[in-house]
JSON list of C-alpha atoms in Angstrom, two decimals:
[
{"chain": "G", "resi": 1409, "resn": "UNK", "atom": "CA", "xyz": [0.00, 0.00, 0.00]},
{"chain": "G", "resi": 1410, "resn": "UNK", "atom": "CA", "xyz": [2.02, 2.84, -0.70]},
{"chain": "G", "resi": 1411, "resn": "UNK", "atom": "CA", "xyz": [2.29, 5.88, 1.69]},
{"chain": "G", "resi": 1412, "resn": "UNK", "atom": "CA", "xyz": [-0.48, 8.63, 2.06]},
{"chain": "G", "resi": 1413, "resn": "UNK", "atom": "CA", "xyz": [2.09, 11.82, 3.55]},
{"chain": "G", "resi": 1414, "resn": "UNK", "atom": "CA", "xyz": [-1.63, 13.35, 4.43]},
{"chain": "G", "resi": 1415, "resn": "UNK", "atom": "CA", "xyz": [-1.70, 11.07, 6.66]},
{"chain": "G", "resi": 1416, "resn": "UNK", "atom": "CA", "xyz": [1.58, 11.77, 8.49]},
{"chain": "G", "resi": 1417, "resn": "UNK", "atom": "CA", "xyz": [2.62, 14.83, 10.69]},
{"chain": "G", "resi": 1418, "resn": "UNK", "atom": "CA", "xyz": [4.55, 17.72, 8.74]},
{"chain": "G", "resi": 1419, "resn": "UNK", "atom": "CA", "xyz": [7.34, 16.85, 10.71]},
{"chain": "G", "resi": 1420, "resn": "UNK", "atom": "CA", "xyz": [7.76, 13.11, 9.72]},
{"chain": "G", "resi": 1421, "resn": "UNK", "atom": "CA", "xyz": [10.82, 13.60, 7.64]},
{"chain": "G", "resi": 1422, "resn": "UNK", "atom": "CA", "xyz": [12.87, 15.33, 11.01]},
{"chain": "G", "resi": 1423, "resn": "UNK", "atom": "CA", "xyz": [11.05, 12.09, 12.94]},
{"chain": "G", "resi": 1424, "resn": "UNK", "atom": "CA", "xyz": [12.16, 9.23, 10.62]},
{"chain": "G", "resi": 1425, "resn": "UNK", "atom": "CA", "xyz": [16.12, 10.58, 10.23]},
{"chain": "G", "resi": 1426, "resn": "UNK", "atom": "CA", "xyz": [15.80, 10.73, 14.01]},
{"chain": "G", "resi": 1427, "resn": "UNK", "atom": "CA", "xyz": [14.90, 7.25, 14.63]},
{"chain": "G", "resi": 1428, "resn": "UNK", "atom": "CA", "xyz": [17.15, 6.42, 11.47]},
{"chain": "G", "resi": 1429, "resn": "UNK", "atom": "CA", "xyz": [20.21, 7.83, 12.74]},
{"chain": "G", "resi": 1430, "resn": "UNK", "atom": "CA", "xyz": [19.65, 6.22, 16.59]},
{"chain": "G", "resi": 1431, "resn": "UNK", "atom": "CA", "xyz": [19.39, 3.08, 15.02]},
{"chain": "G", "resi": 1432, "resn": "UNK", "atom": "CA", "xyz": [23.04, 3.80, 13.19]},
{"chain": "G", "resi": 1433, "resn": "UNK", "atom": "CA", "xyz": [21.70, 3.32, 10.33]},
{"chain": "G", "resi": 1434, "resn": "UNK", "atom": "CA", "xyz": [20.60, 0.00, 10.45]},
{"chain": "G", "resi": 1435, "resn": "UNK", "atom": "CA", "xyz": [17.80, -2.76, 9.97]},
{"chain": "G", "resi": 1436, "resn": "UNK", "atom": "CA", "xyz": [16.33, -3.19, 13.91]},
{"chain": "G", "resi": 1437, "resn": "UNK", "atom": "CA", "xyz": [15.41, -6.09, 12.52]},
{"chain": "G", "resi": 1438, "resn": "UNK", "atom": "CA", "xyz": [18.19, -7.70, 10.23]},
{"chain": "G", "resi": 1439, "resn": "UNK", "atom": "CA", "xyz": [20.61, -5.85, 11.35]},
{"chain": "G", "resi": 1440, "resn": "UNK", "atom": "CA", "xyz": [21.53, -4.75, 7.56]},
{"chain": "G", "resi": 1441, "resn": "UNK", "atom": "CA", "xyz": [23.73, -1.69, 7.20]},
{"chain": "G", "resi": 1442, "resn": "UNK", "atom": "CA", "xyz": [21.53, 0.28, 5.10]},
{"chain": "G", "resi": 1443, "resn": "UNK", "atom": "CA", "xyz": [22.77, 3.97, 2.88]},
{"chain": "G", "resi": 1444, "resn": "UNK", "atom": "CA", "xyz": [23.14, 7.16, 4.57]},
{"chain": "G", "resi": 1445, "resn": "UNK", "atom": "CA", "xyz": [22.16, 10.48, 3.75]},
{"chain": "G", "resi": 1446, "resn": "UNK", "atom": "CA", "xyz": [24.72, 11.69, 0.48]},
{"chain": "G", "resi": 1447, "resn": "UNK", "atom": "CA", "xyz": [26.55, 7.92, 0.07]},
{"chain": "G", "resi": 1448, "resn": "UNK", "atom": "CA", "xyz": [26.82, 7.32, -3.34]},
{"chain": "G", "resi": 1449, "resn": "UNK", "atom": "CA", "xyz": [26.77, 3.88, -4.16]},
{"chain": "G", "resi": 1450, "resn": "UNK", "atom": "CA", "xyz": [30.30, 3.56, -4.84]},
{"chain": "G", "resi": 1451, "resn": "UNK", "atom": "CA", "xyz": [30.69, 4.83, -0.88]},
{"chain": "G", "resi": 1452, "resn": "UNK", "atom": "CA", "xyz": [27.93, 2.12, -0.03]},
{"chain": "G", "resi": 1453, "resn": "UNK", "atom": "CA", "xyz": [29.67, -0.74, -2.15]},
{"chain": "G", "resi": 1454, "resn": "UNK", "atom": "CA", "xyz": [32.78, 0.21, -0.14]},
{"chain": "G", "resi": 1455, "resn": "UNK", "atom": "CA", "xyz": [30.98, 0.23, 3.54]},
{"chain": "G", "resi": 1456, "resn": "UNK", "atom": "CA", "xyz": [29.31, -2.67, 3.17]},
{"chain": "G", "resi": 1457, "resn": "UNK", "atom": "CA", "xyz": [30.54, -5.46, 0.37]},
{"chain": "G", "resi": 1458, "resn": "UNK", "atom": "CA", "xyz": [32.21, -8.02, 3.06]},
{"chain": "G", "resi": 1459, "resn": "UNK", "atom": "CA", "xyz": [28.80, -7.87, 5.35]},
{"chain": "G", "resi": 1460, "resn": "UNK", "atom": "CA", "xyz": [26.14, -7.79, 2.67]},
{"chain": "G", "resi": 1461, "resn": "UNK", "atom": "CA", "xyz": [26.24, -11.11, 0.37]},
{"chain": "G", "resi": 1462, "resn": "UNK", "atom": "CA", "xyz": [22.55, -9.87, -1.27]},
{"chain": "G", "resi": 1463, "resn": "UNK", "atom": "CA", "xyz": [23.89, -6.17, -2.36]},
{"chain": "G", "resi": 1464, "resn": "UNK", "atom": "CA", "xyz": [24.52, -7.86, -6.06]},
{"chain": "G", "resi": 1465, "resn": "UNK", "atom": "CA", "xyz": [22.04, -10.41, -7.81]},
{"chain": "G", "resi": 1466, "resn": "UNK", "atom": "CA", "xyz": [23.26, -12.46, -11.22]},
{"chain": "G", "resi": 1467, "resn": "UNK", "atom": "CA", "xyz": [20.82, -11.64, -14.29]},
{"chain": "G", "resi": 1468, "resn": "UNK", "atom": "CA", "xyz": [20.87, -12.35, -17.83]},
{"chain": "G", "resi": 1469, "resn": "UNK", "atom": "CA", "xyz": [20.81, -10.58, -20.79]},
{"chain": "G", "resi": 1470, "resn": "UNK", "atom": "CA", "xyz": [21.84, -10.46, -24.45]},
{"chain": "G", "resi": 1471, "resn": "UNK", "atom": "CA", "xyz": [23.94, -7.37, -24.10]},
{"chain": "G", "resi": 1472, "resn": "UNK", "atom": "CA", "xyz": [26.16, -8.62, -21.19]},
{"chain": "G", "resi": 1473, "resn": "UNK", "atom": "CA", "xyz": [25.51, -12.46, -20.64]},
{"chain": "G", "resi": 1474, "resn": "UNK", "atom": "CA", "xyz": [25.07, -12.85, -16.75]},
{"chain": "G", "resi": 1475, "resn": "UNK", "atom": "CA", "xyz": [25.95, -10.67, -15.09]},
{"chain": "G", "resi": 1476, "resn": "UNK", "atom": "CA", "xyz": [25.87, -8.82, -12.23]},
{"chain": "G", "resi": 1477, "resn": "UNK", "atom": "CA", "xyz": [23.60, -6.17, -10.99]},
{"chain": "G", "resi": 1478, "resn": "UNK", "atom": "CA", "xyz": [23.74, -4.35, -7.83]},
{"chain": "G", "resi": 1479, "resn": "UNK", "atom": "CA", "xyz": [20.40, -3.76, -6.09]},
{"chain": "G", "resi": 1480, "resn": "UNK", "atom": "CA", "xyz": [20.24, -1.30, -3.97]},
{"chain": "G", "resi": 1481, "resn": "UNK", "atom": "CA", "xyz": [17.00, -0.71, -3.42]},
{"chain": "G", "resi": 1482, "resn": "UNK", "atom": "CA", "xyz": [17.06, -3.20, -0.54]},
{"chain": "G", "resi": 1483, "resn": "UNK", "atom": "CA", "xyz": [19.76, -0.82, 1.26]},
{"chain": "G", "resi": 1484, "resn": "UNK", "atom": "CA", "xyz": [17.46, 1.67, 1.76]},
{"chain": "G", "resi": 1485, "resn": "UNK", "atom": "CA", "xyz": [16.51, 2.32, 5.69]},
{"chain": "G", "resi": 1486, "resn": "UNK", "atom": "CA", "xyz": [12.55, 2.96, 6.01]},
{"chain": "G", "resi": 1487, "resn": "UNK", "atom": "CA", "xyz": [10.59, 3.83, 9.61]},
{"chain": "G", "resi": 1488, "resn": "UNK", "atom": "CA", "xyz": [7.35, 1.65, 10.29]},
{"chain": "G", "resi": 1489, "resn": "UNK", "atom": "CA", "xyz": [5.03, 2.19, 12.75]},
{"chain": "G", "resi": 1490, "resn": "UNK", "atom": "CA", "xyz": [4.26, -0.98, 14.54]},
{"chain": "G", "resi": 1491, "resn": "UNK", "atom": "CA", "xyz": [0.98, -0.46, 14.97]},
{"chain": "G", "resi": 1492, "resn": "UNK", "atom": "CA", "xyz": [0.55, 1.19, 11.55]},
{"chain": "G", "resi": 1493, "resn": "UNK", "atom": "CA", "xyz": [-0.93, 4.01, 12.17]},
{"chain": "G", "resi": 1494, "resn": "UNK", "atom": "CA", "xyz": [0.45, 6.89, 10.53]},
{"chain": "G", "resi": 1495, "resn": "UNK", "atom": "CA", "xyz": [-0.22, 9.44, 13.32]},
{"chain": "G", "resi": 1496, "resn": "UNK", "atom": "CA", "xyz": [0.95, 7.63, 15.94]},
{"chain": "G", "resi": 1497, "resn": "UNK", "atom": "CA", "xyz": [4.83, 8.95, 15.66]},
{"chain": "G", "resi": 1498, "resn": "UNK", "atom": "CA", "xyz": [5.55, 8.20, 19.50]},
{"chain": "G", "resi": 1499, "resn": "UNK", "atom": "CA", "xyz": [9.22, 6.65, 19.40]},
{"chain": "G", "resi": 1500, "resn": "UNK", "atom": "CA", "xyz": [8.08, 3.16, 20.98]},
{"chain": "G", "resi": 1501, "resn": "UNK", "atom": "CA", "xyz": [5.59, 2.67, 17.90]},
{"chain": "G", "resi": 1502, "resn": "UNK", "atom": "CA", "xyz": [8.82, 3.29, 15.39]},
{"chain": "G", "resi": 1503, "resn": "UNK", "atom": "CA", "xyz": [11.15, 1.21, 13.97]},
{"chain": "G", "resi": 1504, "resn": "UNK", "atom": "CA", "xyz": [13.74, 1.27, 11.66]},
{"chain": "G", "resi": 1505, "resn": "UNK", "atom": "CA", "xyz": [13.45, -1.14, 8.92]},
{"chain": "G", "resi": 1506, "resn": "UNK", "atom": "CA", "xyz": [15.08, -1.94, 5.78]},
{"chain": "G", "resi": 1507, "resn": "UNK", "atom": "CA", "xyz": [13.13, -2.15, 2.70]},
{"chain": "G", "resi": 1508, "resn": "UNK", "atom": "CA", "xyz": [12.52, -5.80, 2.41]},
{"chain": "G", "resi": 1509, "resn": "UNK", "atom": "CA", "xyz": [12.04, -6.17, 6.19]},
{"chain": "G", "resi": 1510, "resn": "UNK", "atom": "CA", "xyz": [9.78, -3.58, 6.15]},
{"chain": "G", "resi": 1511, "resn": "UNK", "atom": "CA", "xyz": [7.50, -4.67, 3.37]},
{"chain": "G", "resi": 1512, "resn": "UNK", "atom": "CA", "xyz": [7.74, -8.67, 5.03]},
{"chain": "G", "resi": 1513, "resn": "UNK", "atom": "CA", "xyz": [5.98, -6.15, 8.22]},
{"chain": "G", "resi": 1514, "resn": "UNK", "atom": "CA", "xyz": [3.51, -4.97, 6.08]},
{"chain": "G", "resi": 1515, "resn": "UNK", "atom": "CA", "xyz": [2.75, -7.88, 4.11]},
{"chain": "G", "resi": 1516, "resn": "UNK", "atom": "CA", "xyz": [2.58, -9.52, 7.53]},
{"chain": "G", "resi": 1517, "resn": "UNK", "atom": "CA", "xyz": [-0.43, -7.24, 8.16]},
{"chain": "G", "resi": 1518, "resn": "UNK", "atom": "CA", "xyz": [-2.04, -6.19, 5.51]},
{"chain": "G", "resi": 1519, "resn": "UNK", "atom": "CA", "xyz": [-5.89, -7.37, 7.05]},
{"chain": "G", "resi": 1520, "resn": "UNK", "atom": "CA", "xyz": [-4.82, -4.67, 9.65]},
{"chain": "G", "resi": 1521, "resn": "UNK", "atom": "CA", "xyz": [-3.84, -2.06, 7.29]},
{"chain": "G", "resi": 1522, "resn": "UNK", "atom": "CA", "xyz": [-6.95, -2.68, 4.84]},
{"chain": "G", "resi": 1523, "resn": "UNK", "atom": "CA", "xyz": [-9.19, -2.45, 8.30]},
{"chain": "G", "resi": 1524, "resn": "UNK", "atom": "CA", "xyz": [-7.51, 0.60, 9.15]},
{"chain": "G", "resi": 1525, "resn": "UNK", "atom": "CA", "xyz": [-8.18, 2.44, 6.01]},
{"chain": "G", "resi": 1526, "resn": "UNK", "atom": "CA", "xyz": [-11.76, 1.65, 5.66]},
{"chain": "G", "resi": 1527, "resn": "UNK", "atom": "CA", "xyz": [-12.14, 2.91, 9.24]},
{"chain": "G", "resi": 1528, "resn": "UNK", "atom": "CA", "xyz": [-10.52, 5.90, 8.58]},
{"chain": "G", "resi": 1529, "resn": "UNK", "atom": "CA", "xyz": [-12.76, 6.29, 5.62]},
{"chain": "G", "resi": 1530, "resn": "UNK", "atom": "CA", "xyz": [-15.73, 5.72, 7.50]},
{"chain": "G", "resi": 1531, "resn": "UNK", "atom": "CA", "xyz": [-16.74, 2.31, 7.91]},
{"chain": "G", "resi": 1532, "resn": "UNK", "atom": "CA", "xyz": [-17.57, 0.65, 11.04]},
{"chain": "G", "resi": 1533, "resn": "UNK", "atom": "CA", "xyz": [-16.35, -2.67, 12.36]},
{"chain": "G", "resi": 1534, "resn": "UNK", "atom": "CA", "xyz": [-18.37, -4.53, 15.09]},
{"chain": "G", "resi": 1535, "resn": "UNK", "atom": "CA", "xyz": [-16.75, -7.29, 16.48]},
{"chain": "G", "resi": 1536, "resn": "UNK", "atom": "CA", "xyz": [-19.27, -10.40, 16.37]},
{"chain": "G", "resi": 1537, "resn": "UNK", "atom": "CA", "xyz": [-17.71, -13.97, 18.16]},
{"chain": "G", "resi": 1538, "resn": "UNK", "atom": "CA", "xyz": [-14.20, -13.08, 18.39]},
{"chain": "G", "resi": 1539, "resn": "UNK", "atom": "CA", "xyz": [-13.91, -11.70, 14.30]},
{"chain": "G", "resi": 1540, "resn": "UNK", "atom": "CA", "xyz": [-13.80, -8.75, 12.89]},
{"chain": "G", "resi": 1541, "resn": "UNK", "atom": "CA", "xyz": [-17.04, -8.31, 10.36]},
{"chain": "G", "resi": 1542, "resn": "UNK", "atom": "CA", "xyz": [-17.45, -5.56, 8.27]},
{"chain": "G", "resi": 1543, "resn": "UNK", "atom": "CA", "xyz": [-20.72, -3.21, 8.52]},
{"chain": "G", "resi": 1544, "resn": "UNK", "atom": "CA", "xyz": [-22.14, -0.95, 6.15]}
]
């Protein structure tokens, strides 16, 4: 789901380099060593090649042959909140996670996230024997 910024506080940017940087710049959850503000990727490469096995992936192609092809996309440190709400930026509900760990979060939640939205869009949930069931 991607991210609605009118859902998050004007200050999220100064919130999530906060919890980015106490975390060091790492996964809290992989413990992946993930880009900093400014690194090119040649500075990345450099900081991380002997701890990160997954920064290059072998493709194929009829220009090159295999070869391969850095991916860097999964070096880049995110901030969830745990109980995914957007508004809730209280440091305990914040986590800094890598882009794969932090979609494997979302993924892991998605029923939440879908109820969430439809709440905050208006519809009402009643709980009936334990189970959430929508009502119009």
């Amino acid at each position: 789901m991607p991210m609605d910024r009118r859902l998050y506080p004007e200050n999220w940017e100064a919130i999530a380099l906060a919890i980015k940087e106490a975390a060091g710049w790492k996964c809290q959850q992989c413990g992946r060593d993930c880009r900093r503000p400014g690194e090119s990727d040649g500075e990345l490469i450099d900081r991380v090649w002997d701890k990160s096995p997954d920064l290059f992936e072998t493709e194929e192609n009829e220009e090159f042959g295999l070869h391969q092809v850095p991916k860097f996309g999964r070096f880049v440190l995110t901030v969830a909140h745990l109980n995914h709400i957007p508004q809730d930026c209280r440091p305990e509900n914040l986590r800094a996670l890598c882009a794969p760990c932090h979609c494997r979060y979302d993924l892991a939640a998605m029923a939440t996230k879908r109820r969430l939205k439809q709440e905050r869009e208006g519809q009402l949930f009643l709980a009936i024997g334990g189970d959430d069931h929508a009502q119009a």
